[in-house]
Amino acid sequence: MKKIKIDDLIAKKNREKIVMITAYDALFARLFDEFADMILIGDSLNMSFGGSSETLGISVDEMIYHTKAVQRATKRAFLVVDMPFGSVITPKIALKNAVKIYKNTFCDAIKIEGGKEMADTIKLLNQNGIAVIAHIGLKPQLSRQEGGYKVAGRDENAAQSIIEDAVALEKAGAKMVLIEGVPSELGKRVTQALKVPTIGIGAGAGCDGQVLVWSDAFGFYDEFKPKFVKRYMQGAKMVREAMKNYADDVRSVKFPSAEYEYSK
Ligand code: KIV
């Protein structure tokens, strides 16, 4: 299986959609690697696996631990690691943390949430050999400040500012731009304004690619479904059924039966 490189992804712009999904462990990364162009070790890990209501609590070291697990199980997909909340507060701190992630993992790029104010940081990282994906639009790391997760760029001033973010970050050296939670018409305008590919999540079909959080897409987290999530399986229902069958078998002494026992 040939490893996907940044140039392969850039070449897909206006030709072929890019498929991205999150993964946080080896078990699922192994299953996704054959089909995904990109795997994101997202800070959504703190929500889907950490059980938190926000992404803010995860550390650089925890991101490294999960990235190592994902990389052990993948041969093909381009691996992107989220820079967690607080890890990019100055360009110098961002460089130190990104270098730590690069040295401790074999990731292919890091992702930074933020608009034009992150241009200097992206420029510095780029100059130091670190590939950066910019994350604009709805920025989950601002959820506490903004009092939740709100669709971004609904009025023309806000939309214009998001287009300016994208253009400034491309100019600073971002290899790709991820756009979250914006009207689909804006997703398309950002995509048309850039030479580098865009990846959308809740940003419509006009982006060059799509990303979903895997536990949402496969229904393992079933307490809430954002509008933009399509459910490809009912994971939670299937696990509950399997767990119930196992518990029933143990309690009724159906399992372990003879075929699962060792003889002398
Ligand atoms: O952390 C994450 O999973 C993300 C997605 C919302 C793209 O950044």
Coordinates of C-alpha atoms and ligand atoms in Angstrom, one line a residue:
M1 CA 0.0 0.0 0.0
K2 CA 1.5 3.3 -1.1
K3 CA 1.7 6.1 1.6
I4 CA -0.3 9.2 0.7
K5 CA 1.8 12.3 0.6
I6 CA 0.8 16.0 0.8
D7 CA 1.4 16.4 -3.0
D8 CA -1.1 13.6 -3.7
L9 CA -3.7 15.5 -1.7
I10 CA -3.0 18.8 -3.3
A11 CA -3.3 17.2 -6.7
K12 CA -6.8 16.1 -5.9
K13 CA -8.1 19.7 -5.9
N14 CA -10.9 20.2 -8.5
R15 CA -10.4 16.5 -9.5
E16 CA -11.3 14.0 -6.8
K17 CA -12.8 14.4 -3.3
I18 CA -10.6 13.9 -0.3
V19 CA -11.8 11.5 2.4
M20 CA -10.8 12.2 6.0
I21 CA -12.0 10.6 9.2
T22 CA -10.8 10.8 12.8
A23 CA -9.2 7.9 14.7
Y24 CA -7.8 7.8 18.1
D25 CA -6.5 4.2 18.5
A26 CA -4.9 1.4 16.6
L27 CA -8.1 -0.8 16.5
F28 CA -10.2 1.5 14.4
A29 CA -7.3 3.2 12.5
R30 CA -6.4 -0.2 11.1
L31 CA -10.0 -0.5 9.7
F32 CA -10.1 3.0 8.3
D33 CA -6.6 3.1 6.7
E34 CA -7.6 1.2 3.5
F35 CA -10.4 3.7 2.7
A36 CA -9.4 7.1 4.1
D37 CA -7.0 9.5 2.4
M38 CA -6.4 11.3 5.7
I39 CA -6.8 10.3 9.3
L40 CA -7.1 13.0 11.9
I41 CA -6.0 12.4 15.5
G42 CA -8.4 15.1 16.5
D43 CA -8.8 16.8 19.9
S44 CA -12.4 15.6 19.6
L45 CA -10.8 12.6 21.3
N46 CA -11.4 14.5 24.6
M47 CA -15.1 14.4 23.9
S48 CA -15.8 11.1 22.1
F49 CA -13.3 9.0 24.2
G50 CA -12.7 11.2 27.2
G51 CA -16.4 11.8 27.8
S52 CA -16.0 15.6 28.1
S53 CA -18.4 18.1 26.7
E54 CA -15.5 20.0 25.1
T55 CA -12.1 19.5 23.4
L56 CA -10.2 21.8 25.8
G57 CA -8.8 19.4 28.3
I58 CA -6.4 17.3 26.2
S59 CA -2.6 17.7 26.4
V60 CA 0.2 17.5 23.9
D61 CA 1.5 14.3 25.5
E62 CA -2.0 12.7 25.3
M63 CA -2.2 13.6 21.6
I64 CA 1.3 12.0 21.1
Y65 CA 0.1 8.8 22.9
H66 CA -2.9 8.4 20.6
T67 CA -1.0 9.4 17.5
K68 CA 1.5 6.6 18.2
A69 CA -1.3 4.1 18.5
V70 CA -2.9 5.3 15.2
Q71 CA 0.4 5.3 13.3
R72 CA 1.3 1.7 14.4
A73 CA -1.9 0.6 12.6
T74 CA -1.7 2.7 9.4
K75 CA 0.4 2.3 6.3
R76 CA -1.4 4.5 3.8
A77 CA -3.4 7.4 5.2
F78 CA -1.9 10.9 5.6
L79 CA -1.8 11.5 9.4
V80 CA -2.8 14.8 10.9
V81 CA -2.5 15.7 14.6
D82 CA -4.5 18.4 16.3
M83 CA -2.6 21.0 18.3
P84 CA -4.6 21.1 21.5
F85 CA -6.0 24.1 23.3
G86 CA -3.2 26.3 24.8
S87 CA -0.4 24.6 22.8
V88 CA -0.1 27.4 20.1
I89 CA -0.5 30.6 22.2
T90 CA 2.6 32.2 20.7
P91 CA 4.5 31.2 17.5
K92 CA 7.5 30.1 19.6
I93 CA 5.4 27.9 21.9
A94 CA 3.6 26.4 18.9
L95 CA 6.9 25.6 17.3
K96 CA 8.2 23.9 20.5
N97 CA 5.0 21.8 20.8
A98 CA 4.8 20.9 17.1
V99 CA 8.5 19.9 17.1
K100 CA 7.7 17.7 20.1
I101 CA 4.9 16.0 18.2
Y102 CA 7.0 15.6 15.0
K103 CA 9.9 14.1 17.0
N104 CA 7.7 11.7 18.9
T105 CA 5.4 10.5 16.1
F106 CA 5.5 9.9 12.4
C107 CA 2.6 12.3 11.7
D108 CA 2.5 14.0 8.3
A109 CA 1.0 17.4 9.4
I110 CA -0.4 19.2 12.4
K111 CA -3.7 21.1 12.5
I112 CA -4.2 24.5 14.1
E113 CA -7.5 26.2 14.9
G114 CA -7.6 29.9 14.3
G115 CA -8.0 32.6 11.7
K116 CA -5.6 35.3 10.3
E117 CA -4.2 35.8 13.8
M118 CA -2.4 32.4 13.4
A119 CA -0.6 33.5 10.1
D120 CA 2.7 34.2 11.8
T121 CA 2.6 30.9 13.7
I122 CA 1.9 29.0 10.5
K123 CA 4.7 30.8 8.7
L124 CA 7.2 29.9 11.4
L125 CA 6.2 26.3 11.5
N126 CA 6.3 26.1 7.7
Q127 CA 9.8 27.6 7.7
N128 CA 10.8 24.9 10.2
G129 CA 9.6 21.9 8.1
I130 CA 6.2 21.4 9.7
A131 CA 3.2 21.0 7.5
V132 CA 0.2 22.8 8.8
I133 CA -3.5 22.4 8.1
A134 CA -5.5 25.5 9.2
H135 CA -8.9 25.0 10.9
I136 CA -11.3 28.0 10.3
G137 CA -15.0 28.7 10.7
L138 CA -16.5 27.2 13.8
K139 CA -13.6 26.6 16.2
P140 CA -14.4 24.1 18.9
Q141 CA -11.5 25.3 21.1
L142 CA -13.4 28.6 21.5
S143 CA -16.6 26.9 22.7
R144 CA -16.3 28.1 26.3
Q145 CA -15.7 31.7 25.2
E146 CA -18.5 31.6 22.7
G147 CA -20.9 29.7 25.0
G148 CA -21.3 26.6 22.7
Y149 CA -20.9 25.5 19.1
K150 CA -22.4 28.1 16.7
V151 CA -22.5 28.0 12.9
A152 CA -20.0 30.6 11.7
G153 CA -20.1 33.1 8.8
R154 CA -23.9 33.5 8.6
D155 CA -23.8 37.2 7.8
E156 CA -21.8 38.7 4.9
N157 CA -19.3 40.5 7.2
A158 CA -18.5 37.3 9.1
A159 CA -18.4 35.4 5.8
Q160 CA -15.9 37.9 4.3
S161 CA -13.7 37.6 7.4
I162 CA -13.6 33.8 7.1
I163 CA -12.6 34.1 3.4
E164 CA -9.9 36.5 4.5
D165 CA -8.7 34.0 7.2
A166 CA -8.4 31.3 4.5
V167 CA -6.5 33.5 2.1
A168 CA -4.1 34.8 4.8
L169 CA -3.4 31.3 6.1
E170 CA -2.8 29.9 2.6
K171 CA -0.4 32.8 2.0
A172 CA 1.4 31.9 5.4
G173 CA 2.0 28.4 4.1
A174 CA -1.0 26.3 5.2
K175 CA -1.0 23.2 3.1
M176 CA -4.8 22.7 3.4
V177 CA -7.7 24.5 5.1
L178 CA -10.4 22.7 7.1
I179 CA -13.7 24.6 7.3
E180 CA -16.1 23.7 10.1
G181 CA -19.7 24.7 10.6
V182 CA -20.4 27.3 8.0
P183 CA -23.3 27.7 5.4
S184 CA -22.5 25.5 2.4
E185 CA -22.4 28.5 0.1
L186 CA -19.5 29.9 2.2
G187 CA -17.7 26.6 2.1
K188 CA -17.8 26.8 -1.7
R189 CA -16.6 30.4 -1.7
V190 CA -13.6 29.6 0.5
T191 CA -12.8 26.6 -1.7
Q192 CA -12.9 28.7 -4.8
A193 CA -10.7 31.4 -3.2
L194 CA -7.9 29.0 -2.5
K195 CA -5.3 27.0 -4.5
V196 CA -4.9 24.5 -1.7
P197 CA -7.6 21.9 -1.0
T198 CA -10.3 22.5 1.6
I199 CA -11.8 19.9 3.9
G200 CA -15.3 20.5 5.2
I201 CA -17.2 19.4 8.2
G202 CA -20.6 20.9 8.2
A203 CA -19.5 23.1 5.4
G204 CA -21.4 21.6 2.5
A205 CA -20.5 19.7 -0.7
G206 CA -18.5 22.5 -2.3
C207 CA -15.3 21.7 -0.3
D208 CA -12.6 19.6 -1.8
G209 CA -13.0 16.9 0.8
Q210 CA -15.0 15.9 3.9
V211 CA -14.1 14.9 7.5
L212 CA -16.3 13.3 10.1
V213 CA -15.7 12.3 13.7
W214 CA -15.8 8.5 13.4
S215 CA -17.8 7.8 16.5
D216 CA -20.5 10.2 15.3
A217 CA -20.5 8.8 11.7
F218 CA -20.8 5.2 12.9
G219 CA -23.3 5.9 15.6
F220 CA -21.2 4.9 18.6
Y221 CA -22.0 8.2 20.2
D222 CA -25.8 8.3 19.9
E223 CA -26.9 10.9 22.5
F224 CA -26.7 13.8 20.1
K225 CA -26.4 14.0 16.3
P226 CA -25.2 17.3 14.7
K227 CA -27.2 18.2 11.5
F228 CA -24.2 17.6 9.3
V229 CA -23.5 14.1 10.5
K230 CA -24.7 11.2 8.4
R231 CA -24.9 7.9 10.3
Y232 CA -23.4 5.0 8.4
M233 CA -24.1 2.4 11.1
Q234 CA -25.8 2.1 14.5
G235 CA -22.6 1.3 16.5
A236 CA -24.1 2.0 19.9
K237 CA -27.1 -0.2 19.3
M238 CA -25.0 -3.0 18.0
V239 CA -22.6 -2.9 21.0
R240 CA -25.5 -2.7 23.5
E241 CA -27.0 -5.8 21.9
A242 CA -23.7 -7.7 21.9
M243 CA -23.0 -6.7 25.5
K244 CA -26.5 -7.8 26.6
N245 CA -26.1 -11.2 24.8
Y246 CA -22.7 -11.7 26.5
A247 CA -24.1 -10.7 30.0
D248 CA -27.2 -13.0 29.4
D249 CA -25.0 -15.9 28.4
V250 CA -22.7 -15.6 31.5
R251 CA -25.7 -15.2 33.9
S252 CA -27.5 -18.2 32.4
V253 CA -24.3 -20.3 32.3
K254 CA -24.6 -20.7 28.5
F255 CA -21.1 -19.3 28.2
P256 CA -18.4 -20.6 28.5
S257 CA -19.7 -23.8 27.0
A258 CA -17.5 -26.9 26.2
E259 CA -16.2 -25.5 22.9
Y260 CA -14.6 -22.5 24.8
E261 CA -12.9 -24.6 27.5
Y262 CA -9.4 -26.1 27.7
S263 CA -9.1 -29.9 28.3
K264 CA -6.3 -31.3 30.5
Ligands
KIV1 O1 -10.9 17.3 16.6 C1 -11.6 17.0 15.6 O2 -12.1 15.9 15.4 C2 -11.8 18.0 14.6 C3 -12.9 17.8 13.6 C4 -14.0 18.7 14.1 C5 -12.5 18.1 12.3 O3 -11.1 19.0 14.5

